[in-house]
Amino acid sequence: MKICVIGTGYVGLVAGAGFSDMGNDVVCCDVDKSKIDALNGGEIPIYEPGLDKLVARNAAEGRLTFTTDVPKGVAGCEVILLAVGTPPGKDGSADLSFIFQAAETVASAMTGWAVIVTKSTVPVGTGDKIEAIVRKKTTHEFAVASNPEFLKEGDAVNDFMKPDRVIVGAEDKRAIDTLRALYAPFTRTSDRMLVMDRRSAELTKYAANSMLATRISFMNDLANLCELLGADIELVRRGMGSDARIGPKFLFAGPGFGGSCFPKDLRAAVSTGREVGYKLEILDAVVSVNERQKRRMGEKIIAHFGGSLKGKRIAVWGLAFKPGTDDVREAPALTLIDQLLAAGASVSASDQVAIPAVRKSLGDKIEFETSAYASAKDADAVALVTEWHEYRRPNFERLKSVMRQPVLFDGRNVWNPTELRAAGFTYYGMGRGTK
Ligand code: NAD
C-alpha cells in the first residue's frame, strides 16, 4: 500500500516506520524542515528505544521516505494518516488548527480515492469537520476514519507493532476493508481490530486516557491521606492491586502525571463535556488533584528546610515526564524546578536523554549533569522525579559521600526507606507513613 503520514512527531514517525516495516511504501511529511533534514541525514529527532533501527532499516530499503513537500507526499496515496499535534488551547479545548490545515492540504493534493485517517487525538465530531473541509476542496471520492493511537512513549515501537487493540471508527466499507488490510499483519495472532462509528472511536481515546489518569490521581489522593494517617501507600497499592477486578497497573503514587497526552486530553475531555452542557465532575477532580500533586514534592522540600531554600542546592534526578523518553511536555520535574528556584535554591539536574529539551526552555537557570553523582555533588537534597533505571538502585554510600546533607525525596517510591534511614539518610517518599 502507498501511505502518507502527515506530522512526523512521536506518533507519525513511529506509525510511518511501523507500516513501512510491514512492506508498505510510506512517505512521512512534516512542515518542520529541521526534523525532515535530520531524518534524511539518518538522525532521529526524538528519543524512542528501537526507533532508530526501525527507521534506518526501512529507509535503507527505500520504503520509508521523508519530505517537507506535503502535497507531493499525498499524491497517489490511498491511506493518508493525520498525525499532527492537537495541543491545548487557552480554554483547555484541543487546538485543531494543525489538523484542519493538514486536511486542507490533503484535499488539494489528493489524486484519487483515499481514506483520510485521524491518528491524532481529536474531540468527538472532528471527523465530521475534516470531512466537510475536504469535500469543499476535492472532486475525488474519499472517506474519513478515526484510528486513535494508544502507543506509550518509551515503549512506542513495541506498542505499535503489537497493539492491544486497533480502534477504527468508520462506516465506509472501502475504508474499513483498507484499514483491515493495513493492520492485518499487526493483529495476526488474534483479530484485535474493533470497528465502530467514528464518534465512538474518537471518544474511546479520551475515555482510555481519562481512566488511566483517574487511577493515578486516585492513588495520589490516597497517598496524601496515608501521610496524615501514618499508613503506607505502597502496601495499600499491593493490597488493592492484587484484586483481579482492579489489577496492579497504573496504581503508583508519584509526583503527578505529565507528558503530552494525559494533561491535555483530560482538559479537552472536560471542555467537550462543557460544550454540550455536561460537567464531567470526576475528570475535573482528576485534573485538580494532579495540579496539586505536581507541587507536592516541592512543598515537602521547602518545608524540610524551614520555608526557604536560600543557599541550598537541590539535585533533581529525572526531567522527562517518565523514563524512556525525552518528552518534557508538562513534566512534573519542571514544576518542581520552578518551585525550587522561586524558593531560592540552586538546582542541578540530571537525566539520561531529556537535558537538551529542558536546556531549550531553562537555559542556564539551572545546571545540567549527565551523571547522577555529579548532579548530587554538594547537594543538600536529592529529589528523584523520574525513575530511570540508573536511579533505582544507586550506590547510596557514594551518593552520601558527595552530598552536603544526606536528604532524599523519593518521588516514585522506588527506594527502601528502612534501609536508607539505617544508612543515615533522611528519607521522604510519597504517601509512606508520616514522612
Ligand atoms: P508532535 O508534536 O511530536 O508531532 C506533531 C508533528 O506534526 C510536528 O512535527 C509538527 O511539525 C507536524 N505538523 C504540524 N502541522 C503540520 C502540517 N500541516 N503538515 C505537516 N506536519 C505538520 O506530536 P505527537 O506527540 O506525535 O502527537 C500527535 C498526535 O497524536 C496528538 O494529537 C497526540 O495527542 C496524539 N497522541 C500522542 C501520543 C504520544 O505519546 N505522543 C500517543 C497517542 C496519541
Coordinates of C-alpha atoms and ligand atoms in Angstrom, one line a residue:
M1 CA 0.0 0.0 0.0
K2 CA 1.1 3.6 -0.6
I3 CA 0.7 5.5 2.7
C4 CA 1.3 9.1 3.5
V5 CA 1.8 10.2 7.1
I6 CA 1.3 13.9 7.9
G7 CA 3.2 15.0 11.0
T8 CA 6.4 13.2 11.8
G9 CA 6.4 13.5 15.6
Y10 CA 6.2 10.8 18.3
V11 CA 3.1 9.2 16.7
G12 CA 3.7 9.9 13.0
L13 CA 7.3 8.7 12.9
V14 CA 6.6 5.5 14.8
A15 CA 3.5 4.8 12.7
G16 CA 5.3 5.5 9.5
A17 CA 8.3 3.4 10.4
G18 CA 6.0 0.6 11.6
F19 CA 3.8 0.5 8.5
S20 CA 6.9 0.6 6.2
D21 CA 8.4 -2.4 8.2
M22 CA 5.4 -4.4 7.1
G23 CA 6.3 -3.8 3.4
N24 CA 4.2 -0.7 2.7
D25 CA 5.6 2.3 0.9
V26 CA 5.4 5.2 3.4
V27 CA 6.2 8.8 2.9
C28 CA 6.4 10.8 6.2
C29 CA 5.7 14.6 5.8
D30 CA 6.3 17.4 8.1
V31 CA 6.4 21.2 7.9
D32 CA 9.3 21.3 10.3
K33 CA 12.3 21.3 7.9
S34 CA 14.8 20.6 10.7
K35 CA 13.0 17.3 11.5
I36 CA 12.9 16.2 7.9
D37 CA 16.5 17.3 7.3
A38 CA 17.6 15.3 10.3
L39 CA 15.7 12.2 9.2
N40 CA 17.1 12.5 5.7
G41 CA 20.5 12.7 7.2
G42 CA 20.0 9.5 9.2
E43 CA 19.2 11.1 12.5
I44 CA 16.2 10.5 14.7
P45 CA 14.8 13.8 16.1
I46 CA 13.2 12.2 19.2
Y47 CA 14.4 9.6 21.7
E48 CA 12.4 6.4 21.5
P49 CA 14.0 3.0 22.1
G50 CA 14.3 0.8 19.0
L51 CA 13.0 3.5 16.6
D52 CA 16.5 4.3 15.2
K53 CA 16.9 0.8 13.9
L54 CA 13.4 0.5 12.5
V55 CA 13.7 3.8 10.6
A56 CA 17.2 3.0 9.3
R57 CA 16.2 -0.4 8.1
N58 CA 13.2 0.8 6.1
A59 CA 14.8 4.0 4.9
A60 CA 17.7 1.9 3.5
E61 CA 15.2 -0.4 1.7
G62 CA 13.6 2.7 0.2
R63 CA 10.2 2.0 1.7
L64 CA 10.3 4.9 4.1
T65 CA 11.0 8.4 2.8
F66 CA 10.7 11.9 4.3
T67 CA 9.7 15.2 2.8
T68 CA 8.5 18.7 3.6
D69 CA 6.6 18.7 0.4
V70 CA 3.3 17.6 1.8
P71 CA 1.2 17.8 -1.4
K72 CA 3.8 15.6 -3.2
G73 CA 3.7 13.1 -0.3
V74 CA -0.1 12.9 -0.5
A75 CA -0.3 12.4 -4.3
G76 CA -1.1 8.8 -5.2
C77 CA -1.6 7.5 -1.7
E78 CA -4.7 5.5 -0.7
V79 CA -4.1 5.9 3.0
I80 CA -3.4 9.3 4.4
L81 CA -2.7 9.5 8.1
L82 CA -3.1 12.7 10.1
A83 CA -0.7 12.6 13.0
V84 CA -0.2 16.3 13.7
G85 CA -0.3 17.8 17.1
T86 CA -3.5 18.8 18.9
P87 CA -2.1 21.0 21.7
P88 CA -4.3 22.5 24.4
G89 CA -5.9 25.9 23.5
K90 CA -6.2 28.7 26.1
D91 CA -9.6 27.4 27.4
G92 CA -8.4 23.8 27.6
S93 CA -10.1 22.6 24.4
A94 CA -8.0 20.9 21.8
D95 CA -6.4 23.3 19.3
L96 CA -7.4 21.8 16.0
S97 CA -5.8 24.3 13.7
F98 CA -3.0 21.9 12.7
I99 CA -5.4 19.1 11.9
F100 CA -7.7 21.4 9.8
Q101 CA -4.7 22.9 8.0
A102 CA -3.4 19.4 7.2
A103 CA -6.9 18.4 6.0
E104 CA -6.9 21.4 3.6
T105 CA -3.5 20.4 2.2
V106 CA -4.7 16.8 1.7
A107 CA -7.9 17.9 0.0
S108 CA -5.9 20.0 -2.6
A109 CA -3.3 17.3 -3.2
M110 CA -5.4 14.1 -3.4
T111 CA -5.1 12.4 -6.8
G112 CA -7.8 9.7 -6.4
W113 CA -9.8 7.8 -3.8
A114 CA -8.2 7.8 -0.3
V115 CA -9.1 7.1 3.3
I116 CA -8.0 10.0 5.5
V117 CA -7.3 8.6 8.9
T118 CA -7.2 10.7 12.0
K119 CA -4.4 9.3 14.3
S120 CA -4.2 12.5 16.3
T121 CA -6.3 12.6 19.4
V122 CA -9.3 14.8 18.5
P123 CA -12.6 15.7 20.1
V124 CA -15.8 14.0 19.1
G125 CA -17.1 15.4 15.9
T126 CA -13.7 16.4 14.4
G127 CA -14.0 13.7 11.7
D128 CA -17.2 15.4 10.5
K129 CA -15.4 18.7 10.3
I130 CA -12.5 17.1 8.4
E131 CA -14.9 15.6 6.0
A132 CA -16.6 18.9 5.4
I133 CA -13.2 20.7 4.8
V134 CA -12.0 18.0 2.3
R135 CA -15.3 17.8 0.5
K136 CA -15.2 21.5 -0.3
K137 CA -11.8 21.2 -2.0
T138 CA -11.8 17.9 -3.9
T139 CA -13.8 16.2 -6.5
H140 CA -12.3 12.8 -5.7
E141 CA -14.2 10.2 -3.6
F142 CA -12.8 9.7 -0.1
A143 CA -13.6 8.6 3.4
V144 CA -12.6 9.9 6.8
A145 CA -11.8 7.4 9.5
S146 CA -10.8 7.7 13.1
N147 CA -8.0 5.5 14.2
P148 CA -6.7 6.8 17.6
E149 CA -3.2 5.8 18.6
F150 CA -2.6 4.2 22.0
L151 CA 1.2 3.9 22.0
K152 CA 3.2 4.8 25.1
E153 CA 6.3 7.0 24.8
G154 CA 9.3 4.9 25.9
D155 CA 7.8 1.7 24.5
A156 CA 6.2 3.1 21.4
V157 CA 7.7 0.8 18.9
N158 CA 6.5 -2.3 20.8
D159 CA 3.1 -0.9 21.4
F160 CA 2.7 0.0 17.7
M161 CA 4.0 -3.3 16.4
K162 CA 2.0 -5.4 18.9
P163 CA -1.1 -3.3 19.7
D164 CA -3.6 -4.5 22.4
R165 CA -6.3 -3.4 20.0
V166 CA -6.8 -1.3 16.9
I167 CA -9.8 1.0 17.0
V168 CA -11.3 2.0 13.7
G169 CA -14.1 4.5 13.6
A170 CA -15.6 4.4 10.1
E171 CA -18.8 3.4 8.3
D172 CA -17.5 3.4 4.7
K173 CA -16.9 -0.2 3.6
R174 CA -13.9 0.5 1.4
A175 CA -12.3 2.5 4.2
I176 CA -12.9 -0.4 6.7
D177 CA -11.6 -3.0 4.3
T178 CA -8.5 -0.9 3.5
L179 CA -7.7 -0.4 7.2
R180 CA -8.3 -4.1 7.9
A181 CA -5.8 -5.0 5.2
L182 CA -3.3 -2.4 6.5
Y183 CA -3.5 -3.7 10.1
A184 CA -3.8 -7.4 9.3
P185 CA 0.0 -8.0 9.8
F186 CA -0.1 -6.4 13.2
T187 CA -3.0 -8.4 14.5
R188 CA -2.3 -11.9 13.1
T189 CA -2.4 -13.9 16.3
S190 CA -6.0 -12.7 17.0
D191 CA -8.3 -10.2 15.4
R192 CA -7.9 -7.2 17.7
M193 CA -9.5 -4.7 15.4
L194 CA -12.6 -3.1 16.8
V195 CA -14.7 -1.3 14.2
M196 CA -17.2 1.2 15.4
D197 CA -18.8 4.5 14.4
R198 CA -16.4 7.5 14.1
R199 CA -17.7 9.4 17.1
S200 CA -17.4 6.4 19.5
A201 CA -13.8 5.8 18.2
E202 CA -12.9 9.5 18.9
L203 CA -14.3 9.3 22.4
T204 CA -12.7 5.9 23.1
K205 CA -9.2 7.6 23.1
Y206 CA -10.3 10.2 25.6
A207 CA -12.0 7.6 27.7
A208 CA -8.9 5.4 27.9
N209 CA -6.6 8.2 28.8
S210 CA -9.1 9.6 31.3
M211 CA -9.4 6.2 33.1
L212 CA -5.6 5.8 33.3
A213 CA -5.2 9.4 34.7
T214 CA -8.0 8.8 37.1
R215 CA -6.2 5.8 38.6
I216 CA -3.1 7.9 39.1
S217 CA -4.9 10.9 40.7
F218 CA -6.9 8.5 42.9
M219 CA -3.7 6.9 44.2
N220 CA -2.0 10.3 44.7
D221 CA -5.0 11.5 46.7
L222 CA -4.8 8.3 48.8
A223 CA -1.1 8.7 49.2
N224 CA -1.6 12.2 50.8
L225 CA -4.2 10.7 53.1
C226 CA -1.7 7.9 54.0
E227 CA 0.8 10.6 55.2
L228 CA -1.8 12.0 57.5
L229 CA -2.9 8.7 58.8
G230 CA 0.5 7.0 59.2
A231 CA -0.3 4.3 56.5
D232 CA 2.0 3.3 53.6
I233 CA 0.5 3.7 50.1
E234 CA 2.9 1.1 48.8
L235 CA 1.3 -1.6 51.0
V236 CA -2.2 -0.3 50.2
R237 CA -1.3 -0.4 46.5
R238 CA -0.3 -4.0 46.6
G239 CA -3.3 -4.9 48.7
M240 CA -5.8 -3.4 46.3
G241 CA -3.9 -4.2 43.1
S242 CA -3.9 -7.9 43.8
D243 CA -7.7 -7.8 43.5
A244 CA -8.3 -9.2 39.9
R245 CA -11.1 -6.7 39.4
I246 CA -8.7 -3.8 40.0
G247 CA -5.4 -5.1 38.7
P248 CA -1.9 -3.8 39.5
K249 CA -1.3 -1.3 36.7
F250 CA -1.4 2.5 37.0
L251 CA -1.7 2.4 40.7
F252 CA 1.6 4.2 41.6
A253 CA 1.6 7.3 43.7
G254 CA 4.1 9.9 42.5
P255 CA 4.7 13.5 41.6
G256 CA 1.6 13.8 39.3
F257 CA 1.2 12.9 35.7
G258 CA 2.6 14.9 32.9
G259 CA 3.5 14.4 29.2
S260 CA 2.0 15.4 26.0
C261 CA -1.2 13.4 26.4
F262 CA -2.9 13.0 29.8
P263 CA -3.0 16.6 30.9
K264 CA -4.1 18.0 27.6
D265 CA -6.6 15.1 26.8
L266 CA -8.2 15.4 30.2
R267 CA -8.7 19.2 29.8
A268 CA -10.0 18.6 26.3
A269 CA -12.5 16.0 27.5
V270 CA -13.7 18.3 30.3
S271 CA -14.1 21.0 27.6
T272 CA -16.0 18.7 25.3
G273 CA -18.4 18.0 28.1
R274 CA -18.8 21.7 28.8
E275 CA -19.6 22.4 25.1
V276 CA -22.6 20.0 25.3
G277 CA -23.7 21.2 28.7
Y278 CA -22.3 18.3 30.7
K279 CA -20.0 18.7 33.7
L280 CA -17.5 15.8 33.9
E281 CA -17.1 16.0 37.6
I282 CA -14.7 13.1 38.0
L283 CA -12.3 14.4 35.4
D284 CA -12.4 17.9 36.8
A285 CA -11.3 16.4 40.1
V286 CA -8.6 14.3 38.4
V287 CA -7.1 17.4 36.9
S288 CA -7.2 19.4 40.1
V289 CA -5.7 16.6 42.2
N290 CA -2.9 16.4 39.6
E291 CA -2.2 20.1 39.7
R292 CA -1.9 19.9 43.5
Q293 CA 0.2 16.8 43.3
K294 CA 2.7 18.3 40.9
R295 CA 3.6 20.9 43.7
R296 CA 3.7 18.3 46.4
M297 CA 7.4 17.3 46.3
G298 CA 8.4 21.0 46.1
E299 CA 6.3 21.7 49.2
K300 CA 7.9 18.9 51.1
I301 CA 11.4 20.0 50.2
I302 CA 10.7 23.6 51.2
A303 CA 9.0 22.5 54.5
H304 CA 12.0 20.3 55.3
F305 CA 14.4 23.2 55.0
G306 CA 12.1 25.5 57.2
G307 CA 10.4 27.5 54.5
S308 CA 13.3 28.9 52.4
L309 CA 15.8 27.3 50.2
K310 CA 18.2 30.2 50.1
G311 CA 21.8 28.9 49.9
K312 CA 20.5 25.3 49.4
R313 CA 21.5 23.2 46.4
I314 CA 19.0 20.6 45.2
A315 CA 19.7 17.8 42.8
V316 CA 16.8 16.8 40.6
W317 CA 17.0 13.3 39.1
G318 CA 14.9 12.8 36.0
L319 CA 13.5 15.5 33.9
A320 CA 11.4 13.7 31.3
F321 CA 7.8 13.1 32.3
K322 CA 8.6 9.4 32.5
P323 CA 11.6 7.1 31.8
G324 CA 12.4 6.0 28.3
T325 CA 11.6 9.3 26.6
D326 CA 13.0 12.8 26.1
D327 CA 9.5 14.3 26.1
V328 CA 9.3 17.1 28.8
R329 CA 5.9 18.5 27.9
E330 CA 4.1 19.2 31.2
A331 CA 6.7 17.2 33.1
P332 CA 6.4 17.3 36.9
A333 CA 10.1 18.0 37.2
L334 CA 9.6 21.4 35.5
T335 CA 7.0 22.4 38.1
L336 CA 9.4 21.3 40.8
I337 CA 12.3 23.2 39.4
D338 CA 10.2 26.4 39.2
Q339 CA 9.2 26.0 42.9
L340 CA 12.8 25.3 44.0
L341 CA 14.1 28.3 42.1
A342 CA 11.4 30.5 43.4
A343 CA 12.3 29.4 47.0
G344 CA 15.9 30.5 46.4
A345 CA 17.6 27.1 45.7
S346 CA 20.2 26.4 43.1
V347 CA 19.3 23.4 41.1
S348 CA 21.5 20.8 39.4
A349 CA 19.5 18.4 37.2
S350 CA 20.4 15.1 35.6
D351 CA 18.6 12.9 33.0
Q352 CA 19.6 10.3 30.6
V353 CA 18.2 11.9 27.4
A354 CA 16.0 14.9 28.2
I355 CA 18.7 17.5 29.1
P356 CA 18.7 19.2 25.6
A357 CA 14.9 19.6 25.7
V358 CA 15.0 21.3 29.1
R359 CA 18.0 23.4 28.3
K360 CA 16.0 24.9 25.5
S361 CA 13.5 26.3 27.9
L362 CA 15.5 26.9 31.1
G363 CA 18.9 27.8 29.6
D364 CA 21.4 28.5 32.3
K365 CA 18.9 29.0 35.1
I366 CA 19.9 25.5 36.4
E367 CA 23.0 23.3 36.0
F368 CA 22.8 20.1 34.0
E369 CA 24.9 17.0 34.6
T370 CA 24.7 13.7 32.7
S371 CA 26.0 11.8 35.7
A372 CA 23.6 11.5 38.7
Y373 CA 26.5 11.6 41.2
A374 CA 27.9 14.8 39.6
S375 CA 24.5 16.5 40.0
A376 CA 24.3 15.4 43.6
K377 CA 27.7 16.8 44.4
D378 CA 27.4 19.3 47.4
A379 CA 23.6 18.9 47.2
D380 CA 21.5 19.5 50.3
A381 CA 18.9 17.1 49.0
V382 CA 18.3 14.8 46.0
A383 CA 14.8 14.7 44.6
L384 CA 14.0 11.7 42.4
V385 CA 11.3 12.7 39.9
T386 CA 11.7 10.2 37.0
E387 CA 12.7 6.7 37.8
W388 CA 15.2 6.0 35.0
H389 CA 16.9 2.6 35.7
E390 CA 20.2 4.0 36.9
Y391 CA 18.4 6.0 39.7
R392 CA 16.6 2.9 41.0
R393 CA 19.5 1.4 42.8
P394 CA 22.3 3.9 43.1
N395 CA 25.4 3.4 45.2
F396 CA 24.0 5.1 48.3
E397 CA 27.3 5.2 50.1
R398 CA 28.9 7.0 47.2
L399 CA 25.9 9.3 47.0
K400 CA 26.1 10.2 50.7
S401 CA 29.8 10.9 50.3
V402 CA 29.3 13.5 47.6
M403 CA 26.2 15.2 49.1
R404 CA 26.4 18.1 51.6
Q405 CA 23.4 16.7 53.6
P406 CA 22.0 13.2 53.2
V407 CA 18.4 14.1 52.4
L408 CA 16.4 12.2 49.9
F409 CA 13.0 12.9 48.4
D410 CA 11.8 9.8 46.5
G411 CA 9.0 11.0 44.2
R412 CA 8.5 7.5 42.8
N413 CA 8.7 5.3 46.0
V414 CA 11.5 3.2 44.4
W415 CA 13.9 3.3 47.3
N416 CA 13.7 1.4 50.6
P417 CA 13.0 3.8 53.5
T418 CA 14.1 1.4 56.2
E419 CA 17.4 0.7 54.5
L420 CA 18.1 4.3 53.8
R421 CA 17.2 5.6 57.2
A422 CA 19.5 2.9 58.7
A423 CA 22.3 4.2 56.4
G424 CA 21.9 7.7 57.8
F425 CA 19.7 9.3 55.2
T426 CA 16.6 11.4 55.9
Y427 CA 14.0 9.9 53.6
Y428 CA 10.8 11.2 52.3
G429 CA 8.6 9.1 50.0
M430 CA 5.1 9.8 48.6
G431 CA 2.5 8.6 50.9
R432 CA 4.7 6.4 53.0
G433 CA 3.7 6.9 56.6
T434 CA 4.2 10.2 58.4
K435 CA 7.2 11.3 56.3
Ligands
NAD1 P1 4.4 16.0 17.9 O1 4.3 17.4 18.3 O2 5.6 15.2 18.4 O3 4.4 15.9 16.3 C1 3.5 16.6 15.5 C2 4.2 17.0 14.2 O4 3.2 17.5 13.3 C3 5.2 18.1 14.4 O5 6.5 17.6 13.9 C4 4.7 19.2 13.5 O6 5.7 19.9 12.9 C5 3.9 18.5 12.5 N1 2.9 19.3 11.8 C6 2.0 20.2 12.3 N2 1.2 20.7 11.3 C7 1.6 20.1 10.2 C8 1.1 20.1 8.8 N3 0.1 20.9 8.5 N4 1.7 19.3 7.9 C9 2.7 18.5 8.3 N5 3.2 18.4 9.5 C10 2.6 19.2 10.5 O7 3.0 15.3 18.3 P2 2.8 13.8 18.8 O8 3.3 13.6 20.2 O9 3.3 12.8 17.8 O10 1.2 13.7 18.8 C11 0.5 13.8 17.6 C12 -1.0 13.5 18.0 O11 -1.1 12.1 18.5 C13 -1.6 14.3 19.1 O12 -2.9 14.5 18.8 C14 -1.4 13.5 20.3 O13 -2.4 13.8 21.3 C15 -1.6 12.1 19.8 N6 -1.0 11.0 20.5 C16 0.2 11.2 21.0 C17 0.8 10.2 21.7 C18 2.2 10.4 22.3 O14 2.6 9.5 23.2 N7 3.0 11.4 21.9 C19 0.2 9.0 21.9 C20 -1.1 8.8 21.3 C21 -1.7 9.9 20.6

